[in-house]
XYZ file of C-alpha atoms in Angstrom:
721
model
C -39.025 64.769 -21.644
C -40.487 62.944 -18.822
C -36.902 62.156 -16.014
C -36.759 58.188 -16.610
C -34.346 58.324 -13.790
C -35.931 58.588 -9.510
C -32.517 59.664 -8.729
C -32.198 62.271 -11.207
C -35.325 64.086 -9.675
C -33.024 65.998 -7.233
C -31.518 67.984 -9.777
C -34.672 69.983 -10.783
C -33.870 70.977 -13.956
C -35.036 70.353 -17.911
C -32.300 69.319 -20.085
C -31.870 67.981 -24.086
C -31.044 64.536 -24.623
C -28.574 66.430 -26.864
C -26.422 67.987 -24.417
C -25.562 64.710 -22.830
C -23.633 64.031 -26.252
C -21.147 66.260 -26.103
C -19.428 65.340 -23.255
C -21.145 61.552 -22.428
C -20.708 58.617 -23.768
C -24.097 58.625 -25.886
C -24.161 58.793 -29.509
C -27.932 58.410 -29.856
C -31.364 59.817 -28.651
C -32.506 55.968 -27.614
C -29.229 55.829 -26.026
C -30.883 58.124 -23.007
C -33.626 55.858 -23.112
C -31.603 52.953 -21.864
C -29.534 53.923 -19.986
C -32.418 55.504 -17.752
C -30.388 54.477 -14.058
C -27.602 56.048 -15.489
C -29.132 59.444 -16.266
C -28.471 61.229 -13.004
C -25.100 60.070 -13.440
C -24.293 61.563 -17.202
C -26.506 64.506 -16.970
C -23.718 65.305 -13.807
C -21.280 64.970 -16.102
C -22.750 66.732 -18.467
C -23.428 69.571 -16.368
C -19.693 69.102 -14.825
C -18.851 70.172 -18.906
C -21.127 72.848 -19.449
C -19.592 75.005 -16.328
C -15.596 73.831 -17.921
C -15.555 71.566 -15.875
C -13.218 69.405 -17.206
C -11.477 73.013 -18.222
C -10.026 73.589 -15.127
C -9.697 70.099 -14.336
C -7.218 70.206 -17.822
C -5.727 73.334 -16.172
C -4.609 71.999 -12.871
C -3.339 69.065 -13.759
C -1.579 70.784 -16.201
C 0.128 73.169 -13.211
C 0.231 70.449 -10.286
C 1.733 67.444 -12.451
C 5.378 66.255 -12.885
C 7.635 64.124 -12.741
C 7.722 64.290 -8.613
C 4.418 64.065 -7.602
C 3.074 61.383 -4.953
C 1.613 58.669 -5.985
C -2.174 59.603 -3.761
C -1.697 62.168 -6.005
C -2.255 60.860 -9.093
C -5.288 58.779 -6.921
C -7.150 61.359 -5.997
C -7.126 63.521 -8.442
C -8.364 60.766 -10.883
C -10.276 58.337 -9.365
C -13.327 59.775 -9.196
C -13.150 59.957 -13.275
C -11.834 56.877 -13.713
C -14.816 55.599 -11.937
C -17.550 56.769 -14.092
C -15.158 56.389 -17.387
C -17.307 54.059 -19.113
C -19.435 56.987 -19.452
C -16.894 59.739 -20.586
C -16.697 60.548 -24.483
C -13.356 59.286 -25.135
C -12.289 62.849 -26.526
C -12.678 64.210 -23.286
C -10.895 61.259 -21.503
C -7.762 62.281 -23.739
C -8.398 65.873 -23.935
C -8.138 66.054 -20.113
C -6.349 63.754 -18.714
C -4.069 62.520 -21.670
C -1.278 64.380 -20.312
C -1.311 63.102 -17.093
C -1.973 59.538 -17.110
C 0.851 59.192 -19.849
C 3.389 61.024 -16.891
C 1.456 57.975 -14.461
C 2.179 55.048 -16.843
C 5.610 56.272 -17.732
C 5.936 56.547 -13.041
C 4.831 52.824 -12.644
C 6.754 51.409 -15.828
C 10.523 53.708 -14.089
C 9.759 52.388 -10.564
C 12.307 50.400 -9.605
C 11.716 47.902 -6.680
C 12.926 49.890 -4.057
C 10.674 52.407 -4.730
C 7.947 49.973 -3.853
C 8.453 49.633 0.228
C 7.321 45.546 -0.483
C 8.865 44.819 2.213
C 6.436 46.551 3.871
C 3.490 45.404 2.629
C 1.562 43.130 5.353
C -2.728 43.228 4.464
C -4.431 43.905 2.155
C -3.074 44.998 -1.513
C -5.936 46.783 -2.511
C -4.658 48.958 -0.210
C -1.220 49.719 -1.643
C -0.848 52.718 -3.995
C 0.746 51.776 -6.161
C -1.724 48.671 -7.203
C -4.630 51.407 -6.721
C -2.910 53.515 -9.481
C -2.806 51.223 -11.576
C -6.708 49.957 -11.106
C -6.779 53.935 -12.027
C -4.743 53.925 -15.051
C -6.079 51.058 -16.586
C -9.854 52.300 -16.442
C -9.556 55.674 -18.291
C -7.268 53.741 -20.869
C -9.907 51.081 -22.026
C -12.100 52.783 -23.506
C -10.218 54.605 -25.335
C -8.666 52.828 -28.627
C -6.294 55.168 -29.272
C -4.205 54.616 -25.821
C -5.285 50.721 -25.735
C -1.858 49.827 -25.492
C -0.516 51.545 -22.758
C -3.605 49.544 -20.608
C -2.035 47.058 -21.398
C 0.464 47.228 -19.450
C -1.745 48.460 -15.988
C -2.512 44.412 -15.108
C 1.281 43.119 -15.341
C 2.422 46.048 -12.934
C -0.244 44.493 -11.247
C 1.499 41.607 -11.167
C 4.745 42.875 -11.169
C 4.093 43.833 -7.710
C 2.940 41.579 -6.511
C 5.549 39.071 -7.628
C 7.839 41.444 -5.642
C 5.585 41.144 -2.705
C 5.923 37.305 -2.776
C 9.852 37.233 -2.902
C 10.962 39.966 -0.049
C 7.139 40.838 2.031
C 6.481 39.852 5.479
C 4.705 36.000 5.655
C 1.168 37.423 5.990
C 2.289 40.175 2.879
C 2.640 36.552 0.984
C -0.722 35.457 2.202
C -1.674 38.055 0.896
C -0.041 37.871 -2.326
C -0.602 34.890 -2.957
C -4.862 35.978 -2.335
C -4.233 38.352 -4.674
C -2.996 36.665 -7.899
C -5.413 34.152 -7.018
C -8.303 36.685 -7.269
C -6.496 37.987 -10.498
C -5.938 35.118 -12.908
C -9.645 33.839 -11.970
C -10.876 37.066 -13.146
C -8.574 37.893 -15.984
C -10.022 36.721 -18.685
C -14.013 37.602 -17.754
C -12.006 41.329 -16.574
C -10.495 41.777 -20.129
C -13.587 40.609 -21.831
C -15.590 42.981 -20.527
C -13.607 45.895 -21.168
C -12.521 44.540 -24.445
C -8.442 44.267 -23.769
C -6.845 43.082 -26.731
C -5.042 40.298 -24.772
C -5.475 36.822 -23.958
C -4.995 34.690 -21.680
C -2.053 33.321 -23.070
C -0.261 36.110 -22.983
C -1.232 36.650 -19.404
C 1.188 32.912 -18.782
C 3.449 33.481 -21.175
C 4.471 36.710 -19.260
C 3.710 35.385 -16.159
C 6.334 32.090 -17.611
C 8.996 35.145 -18.691
C 9.086 35.731 -14.888
C 10.049 32.753 -13.325
C 6.357 32.756 -11.458
C 6.548 28.941 -10.154
C 9.886 29.592 -9.429
C 8.601 32.453 -6.871
C 6.011 30.748 -6.117
C 7.546 27.694 -4.219
C 10.618 29.308 -3.529
C 9.259 29.902 0.347
C 6.893 29.560 2.886
C 6.063 25.530 1.641
C 6.466 24.956 5.237
C 3.335 26.437 6.067
C -0.169 24.779 5.266
C -1.898 27.874 5.195
C 0.844 28.989 1.866
C 0.256 26.322 0.535
C -3.962 25.558 0.728
C -3.307 29.241 -1.245
C -0.779 28.714 -3.576
C -3.872 25.281 -4.443
C -6.142 28.014 -5.539
C -2.948 29.522 -8.043
C -2.029 25.859 -10.129
C -5.386 24.822 -9.993
C -6.514 27.715 -11.550
C -3.636 27.595 -14.224
C -4.561 23.992 -15.101
C -8.288 24.868 -15.483
C -6.380 26.675 -18.289
C -3.267 24.660 -19.283
C -1.049 26.744 -18.597
C 0.738 24.481 -16.729
C 4.039 22.958 -18.634
C 6.938 20.144 -18.213
C 8.843 22.528 -17.160
C 6.595 24.498 -14.214
C 5.851 20.646 -13.467
C 9.822 19.954 -12.808
C 10.543 22.945 -10.988
C 7.705 22.608 -8.264
C 9.261 18.448 -7.745
C 12.585 19.865 -7.823
C 12.011 22.167 -5.135
C 11.521 19.650 -2.471
C 14.978 17.820 -3.240
C 17.157 17.622 -0.394
C 14.158 19.122 2.001
C 13.133 19.207 5.743
C 10.223 16.396 5.621
C 7.251 18.755 6.520
C 8.155 20.909 3.567
C 8.281 17.220 1.471
C 4.823 15.846 2.986
C 3.511 19.700 1.796
C 4.700 19.273 -1.860
C 3.316 15.842 -1.601
C 0.188 16.433 -0.590
C -0.109 19.790 -2.754
C 0.964 16.704 -6.060
C -1.948 15.248 -4.666
C -4.837 17.116 -4.448
C -3.465 18.421 -8.199
C -3.159 15.226 -9.850
C -6.235 14.957 -11.785
C -6.659 18.577 -12.729
C -3.195 17.558 -15.157
C -3.906 16.183 -18.325
C -2.781 13.439 -19.765
C 1.121 13.620 -20.832
C 1.964 16.098 -17.026
C 0.418 12.825 -15.834
C 3.205 10.838 -17.298
C 5.832 13.112 -16.356
C 4.891 13.156 -12.987
C 5.263 9.656 -13.223
C 7.791 8.904 -14.550
C 9.450 11.567 -12.011
C 7.639 9.928 -9.173
C 9.909 6.555 -10.169
C 13.456 8.402 -11.423
C 13.924 9.587 -8.395
C 13.227 5.998 -5.550
C 15.860 4.885 -7.678
C 18.198 8.044 -6.322
C 15.923 8.382 -2.515
C 17.002 7.779 0.904
C 14.855 5.807 2.442
C 12.662 7.587 4.356
C 12.512 10.080 1.353
C 10.848 6.322 -0.546
C 8.477 5.681 2.749
C 7.529 9.482 1.610
C 7.123 8.875 -1.995
C 4.829 5.812 -1.544
C 2.396 7.151 0.490
C 1.866 10.242 -2.005
C 1.727 7.262 -4.753
C -0.756 5.796 -3.265
C -2.837 8.382 -1.636
C -2.889 9.431 -5.650
C -3.908 6.164 -6.157
C -7.000 5.968 -3.775
C -8.428 9.372 -3.683
C -9.118 9.022 -7.415
C -10.053 5.157 -7.226
C -14.105 5.983 -8.803
C -14.221 5.386 -12.642
C -13.713 8.518 -13.870
C -10.596 8.396 -12.455
C -9.562 4.785 -12.822
C -6.199 5.641 -14.747
C -4.940 7.292 -12.002
C -5.218 4.291 -10.180
C -4.256 1.968 -12.188
C -1.089 4.362 -13.085
C -0.865 3.886 -9.908
C -0.235 0.188 -9.662
C 1.183 0.048 -11.851
C 4.103 2.263 -11.062
C 4.003 0.712 -7.629
C 4.147 -3.198 -9.224
C 7.868 -1.783 -10.818
C 8.682 0.096 -7.615
C 9.081 -2.996 -5.043
C 10.424 -5.221 -8.508
C 14.464 -3.696 -7.711
C 16.718 -6.351 -6.531
C 19.327 -4.054 -4.359
C 16.319 -2.712 -2.577
C 16.308 -3.210 1.038
C 13.216 -6.680 1.519
C 11.187 -3.794 4.711
C 11.414 -0.900 1.678
C 9.419 -4.120 -0.334
C 6.890 -4.860 1.752
C 6.141 -1.857 2.294
C 5.827 -0.750 -1.600
C 2.960 -3.823 -1.700
C 1.534 -2.188 1.101
C 0.243 0.561 -1.002
C -0.322 -1.469 -3.837
C -2.652 -3.701 -1.320
C -4.540 -0.054 -0.328
C -5.179 0.817 -3.815
C -6.352 -2.307 -5.238
C -8.164 -2.460 -1.429
C -10.048 0.793 -2.416
C -10.078 0.190 -6.292
C -13.764 0.158 -7.393
C -14.528 -1.377 -8.838
C -11.852 -4.113 -8.181
C -11.896 -7.444 -9.014
C -10.597 -6.737 -12.284
C -7.959 -5.338 -11.324
C -7.427 -8.024 -7.549
C -7.081 -10.487 -11.084
C -4.438 -8.795 -12.840
C -2.339 -8.625 -10.348
C -3.259 -12.220 -8.867
C -2.362 -13.306 -11.731
C 0.833 -11.183 -11.790
C 2.124 -12.157 -8.748
C 1.708 -15.998 -10.321
C 3.692 -15.484 -13.218
C 6.774 -14.380 -10.670
C 6.165 -18.079 -8.720
C 6.639 -19.554 -12.100
C 9.391 -17.504 -12.679
C 10.984 -18.070 -9.155
C 12.646 -14.490 -8.801
C 13.504 -13.296 -6.090
C 10.548 -11.238 -5.171
C 8.475 -14.709 -4.553
C 7.996 -14.315 -1.293
C 6.866 -11.025 -1.054
C 4.285 -11.875 -4.529
C 2.620 -15.065 -2.573
C 2.227 -12.479 0.785
C 0.817 -10.125 -1.173
C -1.365 -12.965 -3.511
C -2.912 -13.919 -0.678
C -3.197 -9.855 1.021
C -6.323 -9.828 -1.852
C -7.863 -13.856 -1.715
C -8.245 -11.783 1.576
C -10.387 -9.566 0.648
C -12.624 -11.814 -0.937
C -16.075 -11.775 1.683
C -15.943 -14.840 3.477
C -19.802 -15.578 3.223
C -22.306 -14.113 0.739
C -24.792 -12.495 3.656
C -25.883 -9.514 1.007
C -28.902 -9.950 -0.533
C -27.300 -9.738 -4.417
C -25.121 -12.746 -5.351
C -21.823 -12.000 -5.001
C -18.436 -14.584 -5.213
C -17.264 -15.531 -1.731
C -13.609 -16.437 -0.740
C -13.933 -19.753 -1.130
C -15.479 -19.940 -5.216
C -12.637 -17.363 -5.828
C -9.662 -19.134 -4.709
C -11.162 -22.352 -6.937
C -12.389 -20.372 -9.981
C -7.169 -19.643 -9.992
C -7.009 -22.669 -8.995
C -8.970 -24.107 -11.577
C -7.605 -21.300 -14.270
C -4.046 -21.853 -13.184
C -3.186 -25.060 -10.492
C -1.829 -23.008 -8.414
C -1.357 -25.332 -5.319
C 0.554 -27.481 -8.450
C 2.847 -25.075 -9.557
C 3.345 -23.982 -5.889
C 4.457 -27.428 -4.567
C 7.123 -27.299 -7.598
C 8.874 -24.077 -6.395
C 9.324 -25.093 -2.558
C 10.994 -28.586 -4.713
C 12.976 -26.736 -5.994
C 13.860 -23.572 -4.077
C 14.616 -27.008 -1.315
C 17.020 -28.159 -4.607
C 18.710 -24.656 -3.913
C 19.481 -24.940 -0.298
C 21.182 -28.966 -1.033
C 22.905 -27.585 -3.941
C 24.013 -24.369 -1.452
C 24.935 -26.256 1.237
C 26.950 -29.360 -1.556
C 28.828 -26.542 -2.633
C 30.351 -25.548 1.271
C 29.666 -28.030 3.111
C 32.143 -26.414 5.873
C 30.076 -23.893 6.508
C 27.330 -25.081 7.526
C 28.748 -28.650 9.472
C 28.266 -27.677 12.177
C 24.866 -25.222 12.357
C 22.845 -25.121 15.887
C 18.906 -23.790 13.886
C 18.627 -23.473 10.360
C 16.204 -21.393 10.383
C 17.994 -18.131 10.507
C 20.383 -19.129 7.626
C 19.888 -17.042 3.847
C 20.358 -19.239 2.617
C 18.798 -18.015 -1.811
C 18.043 -14.955 -1.947
C 18.009 -12.079 1.259
C 15.719 -14.205 3.176
C 16.243 -17.180 5.359
C 15.470 -20.236 5.289
C 12.308 -20.502 7.740
C 10.696 -16.867 6.422
C 11.726 -19.047 2.471
C 9.773 -22.420 4.027
C 7.130 -20.435 6.385
C 5.565 -18.221 3.115
C 5.002 -20.789 0.864
C 3.950 -23.424 3.229
C 1.466 -20.899 5.025
C -0.243 -19.563 1.146
C 0.183 -23.342 -0.094
C -2.389 -23.702 3.612
C -4.213 -20.338 2.891
C -4.680 -21.991 -0.277
C -6.569 -25.502 1.352
C -7.669 -23.941 3.929
C -9.657 -21.189 2.681
C -10.265 -22.183 -0.754
C -11.934 -25.673 0.792
C -10.068 -27.753 -1.503
C -7.788 -30.956 -0.948
C -4.200 -31.496 -1.301
C -4.186 -33.575 -4.464
C -1.631 -37.078 -4.283
C 0.829 -35.778 -6.791
C 1.563 -32.322 -4.380
C 1.808 -33.774 -1.325
C 4.334 -36.730 -2.280
C 6.344 -33.646 -3.932
C 6.087 -32.124 -1.349
C 7.127 -35.116 1.210
C 9.756 -36.082 -0.604
C 11.548 -32.425 0.023
C 11.182 -31.415 2.921
C 11.148 -34.758 4.901
C 12.922 -37.580 2.679
C 15.656 -35.178 0.838
C 15.269 -32.719 3.994
C 18.700 -31.066 4.562
C 18.538 -29.610 8.001
C 16.342 -30.993 11.136
C 14.593 -28.152 11.188
C 12.785 -27.663 7.669
C 11.811 -31.813 7.932
C 10.905 -31.567 11.981
C 9.013 -28.231 9.594
C 7.192 -30.523 6.920
C 5.793 -33.190 10.062
C 3.904 -29.990 12.071
C 2.582 -28.945 7.723
C 1.367 -32.230 6.850
C -0.104 -33.264 10.513
C -2.013 -30.051 10.831
C -2.914 -30.278 6.593
C -4.443 -33.277 7.910
C -5.870 -32.923 11.145
C -7.546 -30.113 9.503
C -8.566 -32.322 6.492
C -6.802 -31.051 3.115
C -5.189 -33.968 2.468
C -6.783 -35.692 -0.646
C -8.207 -39.478 0.710
C -6.544 -40.414 -2.071
C -3.356 -38.477 -0.758
C -3.725 -40.557 1.838
C -3.813 -44.077 1.334
C -0.741 -43.700 -1.383
C 1.505 -41.929 1.786
C 0.711 -44.577 4.577
C 0.500 -47.477 2.563
C 1.878 -47.448 -0.578
C 4.347 -49.943 -1.197
C 5.861 -49.017 -4.850
C 9.933 -49.080 -4.326
C 10.303 -45.745 -6.447
C 8.263 -44.140 -3.218
C 9.098 -43.507 -0.510
C 6.037 -42.283 1.790
C 5.489 -42.608 5.392
C 5.962 -46.326 6.109
C 9.461 -46.450 4.515
C 10.779 -43.274 6.217
C 13.928 -44.301 8.878
C 12.700 -44.128 12.299
C 15.770 -42.803 13.114
C 15.059 -39.847 11.484
C 11.559 -39.521 13.502
C 11.335 -36.617 16.296
C 8.537 -36.060 18.295
C 7.135 -34.316 16.388
C 7.352 -36.356 13.124
C 5.996 -39.233 15.460
C 3.019 -37.227 16.016
C 2.734 -37.335 11.738
C 2.938 -40.835 11.818
C 0.557 -40.597 15.102
C -2.321 -38.546 12.941
C -2.028 -40.655 9.589
C -1.927 -43.831 10.869
C -5.519 -43.076 13.503
C -6.431 -41.662 9.591
C -6.067 -44.651 7.697
C -7.350 -47.086 10.417
C -10.331 -44.942 10.745
C -10.208 -45.153 7.209
C -10.296 -48.178 7.398
C -13.362 -49.034 10.180
C -10.127 -51.137 11.576
C -10.519 -47.702 15.136
C -13.974 -46.067 16.101
C -13.902 -42.603 18.007
C -16.882 -42.782 20.578
C -16.966 -38.599 21.019
C -15.312 -36.414 17.743
C -12.626 -33.648 19.178
C -11.656 -36.225 21.701
C -8.751 -38.704 21.542
C -10.022 -41.579 23.195
C -9.587 -44.373 20.750
C -11.466 -47.458 20.359
C -9.676 -50.510 17.919
C -12.640 -52.220 16.459
C -10.370 -54.653 14.273
C -7.036 -56.183 15.211
C -5.073 -56.152 11.775
C -4.356 -53.039 12.546
C -2.416 -51.197 9.478
C 1.058 -50.129 10.465
C 1.503 -52.448 13.298
C 5.244 -53.630 12.312
C 6.018 -49.658 11.516
C 4.806 -48.833 14.664
C 7.244 -51.929 16.770
C 10.343 -50.094 14.983
C 9.586 -46.937 16.512
C 9.620 -47.720 19.202
C 12.284 -50.567 19.846
C 14.987 -48.519 16.729
C 13.254 -44.978 16.765
C 15.025 -41.538 19.347
C 14.260 -42.701 23.628
C 11.520 -40.189 23.986
C 10.285 -41.178 20.384
C 9.893 -44.231 21.777
C 8.027 -43.604 24.563
C 6.055 -41.764 22.606
C 4.988 -45.327 20.496
C 4.603 -47.098 23.911
C 2.165 -45.417 24.829
C -0.172 -45.063 21.685
C 0.133 -48.804 21.668
C -0.502 -49.417 25.190
C -3.813 -46.448 24.613
C -5.124 -48.477 21.433
C -3.968 -51.764 22.522
C -5.727 -51.814 25.630
C -9.104 -50.018 24.535
C -11.427 -52.787 22.604
C -13.890 -52.463 20.869
C -16.852 -54.318 22.050
C -17.401 -55.341 18.650
C -14.102 -57.636 19.124
C -14.494 -58.203 23.243
C -15.514 -61.670 23.321
C -11.783 -62.430 21.545
C -9.431 -60.120 23.592
C -8.293 -62.996 25.280
C -6.501 -64.316 22.545
C -4.800 -60.372 21.638
C -4.240 -60.502 25.192
C -1.928 -63.719 24.453
C -0.991 -62.882 21.120
C 0.438 -59.457 22.300
C 2.152 -60.855 25.261
C 3.754 -63.950 23.504
C 4.679 -61.406 20.934
C 7.504 -59.829 23.648
C 8.544 -63.105 24.866
C 9.541 -64.436 21.324
C 10.453 -60.967 20.233
C 12.574 -60.767 23.462
C 14.111 -64.509 22.556
C 15.548 -63.120 19.651
C 17.007 -60.284 20.671
C 18.254 -62.780 23.829
C 20.354 -65.184 21.539
C 21.539 -62.478 19.325
C 23.123 -61.804 22.717
C 24.916 -64.017 23.471
C 26.210 -65.252 20.692
C 29.829 -63.382 21.318
C 30.610 -61.934 17.697
C 28.824 -58.690 18.065
C 30.392 -55.438 18.989
C 29.813 -53.853 22.094
C 28.285 -50.846 20.331
C 25.949 -53.564 18.836
C 25.094 -55.485 21.773
C 24.143 -52.221 24.059
C 21.551 -51.346 20.912
C 20.355 -55.002 21.633
C 20.019 -54.305 25.261
C 18.988 -50.980 24.453
C 15.612 -52.575 22.404
C 15.292 -55.395 24.550
C 14.753 -52.807 27.847
C 12.074 -50.908 25.399
C 10.253 -54.557 24.524
C 10.010 -55.133 28.791
C 8.876 -51.251 29.088
C 6.613 -51.483 26.568
C 5.712 -55.163 28.103
C 4.929 -54.143 31.237
C 3.054 -50.809 31.055
C 0.873 -52.808 28.412
C 0.070 -54.974 31.987
C -0.082 -52.595 33.562
C -2.708 -50.899 31.971
C -5.469 -53.553 32.744
C -3.657 -53.897 36.013
C -4.823 -50.376 37.004
C -8.298 -51.314 35.588
C -9.157 -53.709 38.915
C -7.184 -51.154 41.460
C -9.664 -51.667 44.185
C -9.727 -51.641 48.198
C -11.177 -54.839 48.498
C -8.910 -56.371 46.625
C -7.234 -59.689 47.464
C -3.407 -59.135 45.789
C -1.594 -56.438 45.038
C -0.802 -55.209 41.480
C 2.082 -56.759 39.616
C 3.905 -54.126 39.600
C 3.815 -54.295 43.756
C 4.381 -57.885 44.062
C 7.817 -58.034 45.136
C 7.884 -55.384 47.114
C 9.241 -56.459 50.701
C 10.881 -58.801 49.203
C 14.881 -59.928 49.040
C 15.694 -61.590 46.314
C 20.096 -60.066 43.873
C 19.948 -58.113 41.042
C 23.490 -59.971 39.108
C 25.086 -57.579 37.326
C 27.461 -57.666 35.264
C 30.658 -55.717 34.047
C 32.194 -55.964 30.848
C 36.049 -56.198 31.022
C 36.008 -57.541 35.008
C 36.483 -60.780 35.880
C 35.255 -61.549 38.924
């Protein structure tokens, strides 16, 4: 017969194919032709049997093998035959090695942990004689149906050795054990199937669970990144085979309890990498555990937990893993709804929520959903209104200001306009401001003795846990953002509502000042509806108290600045003032009958001294700068102004000399007369300065009395001279 195996040429012998069937696993002559590349080994085994090699080996083992035989001797004697066990007849293996195999198996089964000497393992576990012997025995047992029950025990012995190394070996040995465990689990199914081992992956994982595998894996070394990296591979293999249960997940989660930050971060990092491999049940349980831990954790632990949830939402934000993003967002939204949380922790939770939404793809639907939930907080007037408003503003700012791309995208202004159209957000926000101010008034009225001597109302905590300044600035700052970035107008009802709440019915000077600043800024940026401007400034309805009906005693410098802004705007709107250069605060008078002049005189005469000086400067600056269209009648205006000042002076003088007024009232009259004279002097000096040239023949009026003697009588009340 022709030899098709080249490696058999060196034997230089004739052979009968039927002889191969005596010692080898060849059952038919046809198989010889199918195993050409193994023919040399088949011939070698056949020759070994013909010369009595198996008989000699059997006798040798009977004489030398007993309960005290060294593990290394078992390996040396059995390994050559184990390497070619698939080519030997099972009956030959049983007859020659059966008793020896049973002794070796019994030796492994009764070997205690001390004898394994796992404490000294520092390198590759394949170099261990115990693991090597188990593999040798497994190779000899798997092909024999009569001894397959013993073959099932060999993988478990190897795993037992690995688990023992994980518990007691030095760090290098534990790393090697983890790598070996990963290889065993990864190759388990294919190895058992190829070798026809009657054992399933379920049986293997069940055995590992009984040995408390997860507890052993996470017991130590979690502060080492290299250990956690290899641990991740093991967990991922178990997850791929659905070998992780809820109890196992609880063990992994609980191992971080009251541990160092490094361990907690490594455990969170491990969970974040594995979370997409969890099934729906495990994912749901994981999020429940995170929510449960939130209520029992310290501030430091909550910060780490927020980082984990944020990472899960950000890392798995693609379309295929969108469910994890939705679950993360929902959990973060629930976590910050805790009235016992510090303000800083609420902000941290919403910061993580924003980071997830910022990276979500696609994000428009999710962002709109949470904007609506923020509006719900506003409608309910919950304690979370302020963080919800800040969060909503940040979400809206994610929209692009302009569309520079070729594809059509919704700009920020269009997006805000759509939200306003669907939800009437500005109206709801103004109502919430009015509701907050009502709560402030009630709080002050309930305890007037507490707030009577307050110097700085901005730092007071009147409602909720935020200061008075935060409550106003966040609400009104968001309103200003909607108007400016959304290119919206503050409509008449909302303008009236805010004016009444902040200025007319203010509790402290702080909110009145803030209201003046807000309205002045909005008018400068043209955020107020022109129709609302008319009503705010010229409304004659007695039931409404607007700018011209506001008592001048309530005006401070910011209040006058607000009045000035509206006064100039309304007169420009009615073409009574003209601004030659846009952006410069210089105006020309086009009509002598300016809107609001009576109220301006009230400010000049009755307001605070510093406000009165500002009003006089405005009055002089406007009346002393006529437009060319009215320059022909300017002399009549000057005469009218001077006559009005003298008439007012005479009226005040007559009231003063009547003698039936109190001293306080007389001092007020004198103060108003002084203000009239100051206004008249400033008005005259404004014209006089225009002609101040060195060649003029007469001195200006303010210098006309220099060098001349005059007598000024001074009367002191209560003294007789």
